[in-house]
Short mmCIF file of C-alpha atoms and ligand atoms in Angstrom, two decimals:
data_model
loop_
_atom_site.label_atom_id
_atom_site.label_comp_id
_atom_site.label_asym_id
_atom_site.label_seq_id
_atom_site.Cartn_x
_atom_site.Cartn_y
_atom_site.Cartn_z
CA MET A 50 141.49 84.11 -1.26
CA LYS A 51 141.49 87.82 -2.69
CA ALA A 52 140.03 90.05 0.22
CA ASP A 53 139.77 93.92 0.43
CA LEU A 54 138.31 95.02 3.59
CA HIS A 55 138.98 98.56 3.49
CA ASN A 56 137.05 100.99 0.74
CA HIS A 57 135.32 104.20 0.49
CA SER A 58 132.26 105.59 -1.50
CA TYR A 59 130.71 109.26 -1.58
CA TYR A 60 129.13 108.34 1.65
CA SER A 61 132.52 109.55 3.15
CA ASP A 62 135.37 111.08 1.36
CA GLY A 63 135.56 108.42 -1.59
CA VAL A 64 134.11 109.78 -5.18
CA LEU A 65 132.28 106.54 -6.56
CA SER A 66 128.63 105.22 -5.08
CA PRO A 67 128.54 102.11 -3.40
CA SER A 68 127.34 100.19 -6.44
CA GLU A 69 130.11 101.45 -8.63
CA VAL A 70 132.98 100.37 -5.89
CA VAL A 71 131.50 96.83 -5.67
CA ARG A 72 131.46 96.76 -9.46
CA LEU A 73 134.70 97.63 -9.40
CA ALA A 74 135.62 94.73 -6.43
CA SER A 75 133.61 92.29 -8.63
CA GLU A 76 135.72 93.21 -11.71
CA ALA A 77 138.97 92.23 -10.11
CA GLU A 78 137.62 89.16 -8.74
CA CYS A 79 137.61 89.68 -4.86
CA ASP A 80 136.40 86.66 -2.90
CA LEU A 81 135.56 88.95 -0.11
CA PHE A 82 134.82 92.95 -0.07
CA SER A 83 134.12 95.30 2.66
CA LEU A 84 132.88 98.80 2.31
CA THR A 85 134.31 101.06 5.24
CA ASP A 86 133.29 104.59 5.08
CA HIS A 87 134.52 106.93 7.64
CA ASP A 88 132.00 107.26 10.83
CA THR A 89 128.73 105.93 8.80
CA THR A 90 127.15 102.74 7.58
CA ASP A 91 124.74 104.43 5.15
CA GLY A 92 126.36 103.15 1.97
CA ILE A 93 126.32 99.47 2.88
CA ALA A 94 122.54 98.79 1.55
CA GLU A 95 123.53 100.00 -1.53
CA ALA A 96 126.40 97.89 -1.62
CA GLN A 97 124.98 94.75 -0.27
CA LEU A 98 122.13 95.31 -3.11
CA GLU A 99 124.48 95.31 -5.99
CA ALA A 100 126.76 92.53 -4.18
CA ASP A 101 123.92 90.06 -4.20
CA LYS A 102 123.56 90.95 -8.03
CA LEU A 103 127.00 90.42 -8.94
CA ASN A 104 127.28 87.12 -6.21
CA LEU A 105 130.34 89.22 -4.28
CA ASN A 106 130.74 88.05 -0.62
CA LEU A 107 130.25 91.67 1.22
CA VAL A 108 131.46 92.09 4.56
CA ASN A 109 129.80 95.00 6.48
CA GLY A 110 132.14 97.71 7.71
CA VAL A 111 132.99 101.16 9.02
CA GLU A 112 136.17 103.06 9.92
CA ILE A 113 135.81 105.15 13.09
CA SER A 114 137.71 107.98 14.14
CA ALA A 115 139.26 107.70 17.41
CA LEU A 116 141.85 109.09 19.82
CA TRP A 117 144.53 106.96 21.64
CA ARG A 118 147.14 109.28 23.95
CA ASN A 119 145.24 112.18 22.46
CA MET A 120 146.11 111.40 18.82
CA ALA A 121 143.86 110.77 16.45
CA ILE A 122 143.56 107.31 14.91
CA HIS A 123 141.35 105.15 12.67
CA ILE A 124 139.76 101.95 14.00
CA LEU A 125 138.12 99.58 11.52
CA GLY A 126 134.94 97.82 12.10
CA LEU A 127 134.20 94.59 10.30
CA GLY A 128 131.50 92.07 10.39
CA ILE A 129 129.37 94.32 12.14
CA ASP A 130 125.49 94.41 12.62
CA VAL A 131 124.42 97.65 11.08
CA ASN A 132 121.43 97.89 13.14
CA ASN A 133 122.80 97.76 16.41
CA GLU A 134 121.84 100.73 18.41
CA ILE A 135 125.16 101.07 20.62
CA LEU A 136 127.18 101.36 17.10
CA GLN A 137 124.69 103.63 15.44
CA THR A 138 124.39 106.07 18.55
CA GLY A 139 128.33 106.12 18.44
CA LEU A 140 128.46 106.91 14.86
CA GLU A 141 125.77 109.50 15.09
CA HIS A 142 127.86 111.15 17.61
CA ASN A 143 131.04 111.12 15.67
CA GLN A 144 128.97 112.26 12.76
CA LYS A 145 128.16 115.35 15.19
CA LEU A 146 131.45 116.19 15.95
CA ARG A 147 132.34 116.06 12.18
CA LYS A 148 129.30 118.77 11.84
CA GLU A 149 131.17 121.14 14.59
CA ARG A 150 134.29 120.63 13.09
CA ALA A 151 133.51 121.40 9.70
CA GLU A 152 132.24 125.12 11.27
CA LYS A 153 135.19 125.55 12.91
CA ILE A 154 137.49 124.68 9.70
CA ALA A 155 135.15 127.17 7.83
CA LEU A 156 135.86 130.08 10.51
CA ASP A 157 139.28 129.38 10.81
CA LEU A 158 139.72 128.97 6.89
CA TRP A 159 137.65 132.68 6.87
CA ARG A 160 140.18 134.08 9.32
CA SER A 161 142.84 133.51 6.59
CA GLY A 162 140.88 135.28 4.00
CA ILE A 163 139.33 132.13 2.36
CA LYS A 164 135.28 132.96 2.30
CA ASP A 165 132.52 131.06 2.22
CA ALA A 166 134.35 127.63 2.85
CA LEU A 167 131.08 125.89 4.33
CA GLU A 168 128.95 126.36 1.31
CA LYS A 169 131.50 125.67 -1.27
CA THR A 170 133.05 122.77 0.42
CA GLN A 171 129.39 121.23 0.70
CA SER A 172 129.08 121.01 -3.24
CA PHE A 173 132.12 118.40 -3.24
CA SER A 174 130.12 116.22 -0.89
CA LYS A 175 126.67 113.93 -2.10
CA THR A 176 125.70 113.61 1.53
CA GLU A 177 125.70 115.46 4.84
CA MET A 178 129.12 114.28 5.55
CA LEU A 179 132.05 116.48 5.54
CA THR A 180 135.39 115.18 5.80
CA ARG A 181 138.82 117.13 5.29
CA THR A 182 139.05 115.59 1.85
CA HIS A 183 136.15 117.76 0.80
CA PHE A 184 137.90 120.84 2.19
CA ALA A 185 140.99 119.97 0.23
CA GLN A 186 139.01 119.37 -2.81
CA MET A 187 137.39 122.78 -2.40
CA LEU A 188 140.90 124.75 -1.73
CA ILE A 189 142.34 122.71 -4.89
CA SER A 190 139.43 123.89 -7.15
CA GLU A 191 139.65 127.22 -5.83
CA GLY A 192 143.21 127.26 -6.76
CA TYR A 193 144.74 127.92 -3.55
CA CYS A 194 146.71 124.31 -3.82
CA LYS A 195 147.56 122.14 -6.66
CA ASP A 196 146.87 118.64 -5.14
CA MET A 197 145.72 117.10 -2.04
CA LYS A 198 149.61 116.39 -0.46
CA ALA A 199 149.97 120.09 -0.99
CA VAL A 200 146.83 121.02 0.90
CA PHE A 201 147.74 118.59 3.89
CA ARG A 202 151.21 120.54 4.10
CA ARG A 203 149.53 123.75 4.06
CA TYR A 204 146.07 123.47 5.35
CA LEU A 205 143.82 121.56 7.83
CA THR A 206 146.16 120.15 9.92
CA GLY A 207 147.87 121.20 13.55
CA LYS A 208 148.18 125.13 13.93
CA LYS A 209 147.74 125.76 10.05
CA PRO A 210 144.74 127.42 8.59
CA GLY A 211 141.82 124.99 9.12
CA GLY A 212 143.41 122.94 11.36
CA VAL A 213 140.88 121.77 14.04
CA ARG A 214 141.50 119.32 17.06
CA VAL A 215 138.42 116.73 17.48
CA GLU A 216 137.68 115.24 20.54
CA TRP A 217 136.97 111.88 19.44
CA GLU A 218 136.36 109.24 21.79
CA ASP A 219 139.31 107.12 23.38
CA PHE A 220 139.69 104.04 21.24
CA ASP A 221 138.52 101.78 24.22
CA GLU A 222 135.13 102.81 23.68
CA ILE A 223 135.43 102.41 19.89
CA VAL A 224 136.22 98.95 20.33
CA HIS A 225 133.10 98.74 22.69
CA TRP A 226 130.75 100.01 19.74
CA ILE A 227 131.88 97.56 17.59
CA HIS A 228 131.91 94.51 19.75
CA SER A 229 128.33 95.66 20.82
CA ALA A 230 127.32 95.06 16.82
CA GLY A 231 128.91 91.74 16.63
CA GLY A 232 131.94 92.63 14.77
CA LYS A 233 136.11 92.79 14.82
CA ALA A 234 137.88 95.96 15.87
CA LEU A 235 141.39 96.50 13.79
CA ILE A 236 143.63 99.23 14.10
CA ALA A 237 143.81 100.68 10.57
CA HIS A 238 147.08 101.45 8.51
CA PRO A 239 149.40 101.73 11.56
CA PHE A 240 152.10 102.98 9.69
CA ARG A 241 150.31 106.01 8.49
CA TYR A 242 150.35 108.00 11.87
CA ARG A 243 153.10 110.19 12.96
CA MET A 244 154.52 107.61 15.22
CA THR A 245 157.60 105.79 15.85
CA HIS A 246 157.71 101.89 15.84
CA THR A 247 157.96 102.25 19.39
CA LYS A 248 155.08 104.20 19.79
CA ILE A 249 153.10 102.29 17.60
CA LYS A 250 154.10 99.25 19.45
CA ALA A 251 153.02 100.69 22.72
CA MET A 252 149.48 101.28 20.94
CA LEU A 253 149.25 97.81 19.70
CA ASN A 254 150.03 96.69 23.55
CA ASP A 255 147.50 99.11 24.65
CA PHE A 256 144.76 98.18 21.68
CA LYS A 257 145.23 94.24 23.18
CA CYS A 258 144.91 95.41 26.49
CA VAL A 259 141.40 96.97 25.82
CA LEU A 260 140.52 94.01 23.72
CA GLY A 261 141.12 95.28 20.51
CA ASP A 262 141.31 92.03 17.87
CA GLY A 263 143.73 92.92 15.26
CA ILE A 264 145.75 95.54 12.71
CA GLU A 265 145.45 96.10 9.17
CA ILE A 266 148.86 94.65 7.78
CA VAL A 267 148.63 95.08 4.40
CA THR A 268 147.13 98.44 2.64
CA GLY A 269 147.40 99.68 -1.31
CA THR A 270 150.79 101.25 -0.48
CA SER A 271 152.32 98.88 2.04
CA SER A 272 156.08 98.46 1.51
CA ASP A 273 157.44 95.02 1.99
CA GLU A 274 159.07 95.90 4.96
CA GLU A 275 156.00 97.26 6.56
CA ILE A 276 154.35 94.17 5.87
CA GLN A 277 157.04 91.96 7.51
CA LEU A 278 156.89 94.44 10.73
CA GLY A 279 153.19 94.34 11.11
CA ASN A 280 152.81 90.72 10.82
CA GLN A 281 155.88 90.32 13.73
CA TRP A 282 153.55 92.42 15.72
CA ALA A 283 150.47 90.97 15.01
CA GLY A 284 152.01 87.71 16.40
CA LYS A 285 154.05 89.76 19.26
CA TYR A 286 150.78 90.98 20.68
CA ASN A 287 148.48 88.41 19.71
CA LEU A 288 146.45 90.37 17.02
CA LEU A 289 144.42 89.17 14.15
CA ALA A 290 145.30 90.57 10.61
CA THR A 291 143.26 92.24 8.08
CA CYS A 292 144.13 93.76 4.08
CA GLY A 293 142.51 96.60 2.41
CA SER A 294 143.44 99.26 -0.40
CA ASP A 295 141.90 101.96 1.03
CA PHE A 296 140.59 102.76 -2.15
CA HIS A 297 138.79 106.34 -2.54
CA GLY A 298 139.05 106.76 -6.12
CA TRP A 299 140.64 109.94 -6.34
CA PRO A 300 141.73 110.49 -10.03
CA ASN A 301 145.31 110.93 -8.69
CA GLN A 302 145.01 107.88 -6.07
CA ARG A 303 146.93 104.84 -7.90
CA VAL A 304 145.50 102.54 -5.53
CA ARG A 305 143.38 99.76 -7.16
CA ILE A 306 140.62 97.41 -5.51
CA GLY A 307 141.74 94.10 -5.09
CA ASN A 308 145.35 94.57 -6.09
CA LEU A 309 146.98 93.76 -2.57
CA ARG A 310 149.95 91.69 -1.49
CA ASP A 311 149.02 88.37 0.65
CA LEU A 312 149.06 88.41 4.31
CA PRO A 313 152.10 86.63 5.52
CA ASP A 314 150.23 84.70 8.35
CA PRO A 315 146.65 83.60 6.20
CA GLU A 316 146.03 81.52 9.40
CA LYS A 317 145.34 84.76 11.44
CA ALA A 318 143.25 86.65 8.78
CA VAL A 319 140.53 88.16 10.43
CA TRP A 320 137.70 86.68 7.91
CA ARG A 321 138.51 83.19 9.77
CA TYR A 322 136.71 84.90 12.94
CA LEU A 323 134.01 86.82 11.49
P1 LIG B 572 138.91 113.38 8.27
O1 LIG B 572 138.67 111.67 8.52
O2 LIG B 572 137.86 114.05 8.05
O3 LIG B 572 139.86 113.87 9.20
O4 LIG B 572 139.84 113.34 6.75
C1 LIG B 572 140.72 112.33 6.70
C2 LIG B 572 140.96 111.96 5.41
O5 LIG B 572 141.88 112.78 4.89
C3 LIG B 572 141.80 110.47 5.64
O6 LIG B 572 140.77 109.54 5.50
C4 LIG B 572 142.63 110.68 3.99
O7 LIG B 572 141.61 110.10 3.28
C5 LIG B 572 142.74 111.89 4.12
N1 LIG B 572 143.99 112.49 4.44
C6 LIG B 572 144.46 112.81 5.39
N2 LIG B 572 146.08 113.32 5.39
C7 LIG B 572 146.30 113.14 4.19
C8 LIG B 572 147.29 113.63 3.33
N3 LIG B 572 148.48 113.94 4.15
N4 LIG B 572 147.35 113.19 1.98
C9 LIG B 572 146.04 112.94 1.31
N5 LIG B 572 145.03 112.68 2.25
C10 LIG B 572 145.08 112.72 3.57
MN1 LIG B 573 139.44 108.65 3.81
MN1 LIG B 574 142.15 106.04 7.59
MN1 LIG B 575 140.09 104.53 4.96
#
């Protein structure tokens, strides 16, 4: 079973169209694939058309921005009904928060001498959606930084220029949106947050308490140790498991679609419950 259930298109911060992303999944011979753009399902209709043409099994997905103990985290919603009103109202709320944040980021960058950041950044997005990745592309293209890594070291986080806190909803609310739409809610890339293992475990425990369904155990950049630990924790907190490359299609992103290590415990795979 080759599943890749975490991927981005230009409907959020990926560079390819939904059709192009689906074609790559088909070429990689994925049995199961999901497009999980940040806080929007707008790319899914196009992805579904292409998936039908290529006979690829598409799972409706989304990656929703959330808070846990005031820390920003990402919750994957898989197997969702994209027409569900509670889910779409929630996503529209997040899109509004993103718009407000983009304006604040631009203002903060202006204070450190970077002019017209909003207009310039908009040209890097094919849609209304503005992510920090679009600001990062702008800062690279304007010569402020040499690559993404350098951007997030010097800008767009914490108290650095363009660092703006967002009051996303707490993760129990996000689980509610996803469950209302008939989907499964899973914590994305648990090892990518600035958290100790103790803290990640506390988060997983809380997630189970608010009826969260699972965690992403395998990503495109996971180490063997992370996969083993993730699997151990999934067992301990009785959570389902998912895997996804978190493909964005950026030129220097080494991740490829459908190129993932197997889940250690296939019995716990989320697709068995979708
Ligand atoms: P946003 O959802 O708009 O806050 O943007 C977050 C996105 O920025 C993530 O999904 C990543 O794609 C990207 N990102 C965040 N931190 C980093 C980093 N340190 N290096 C590269 N990309 C990052
Ligand atoms: Mn992203
Ligand atoms: Mn993420
Ligand atoms: Mn992602």
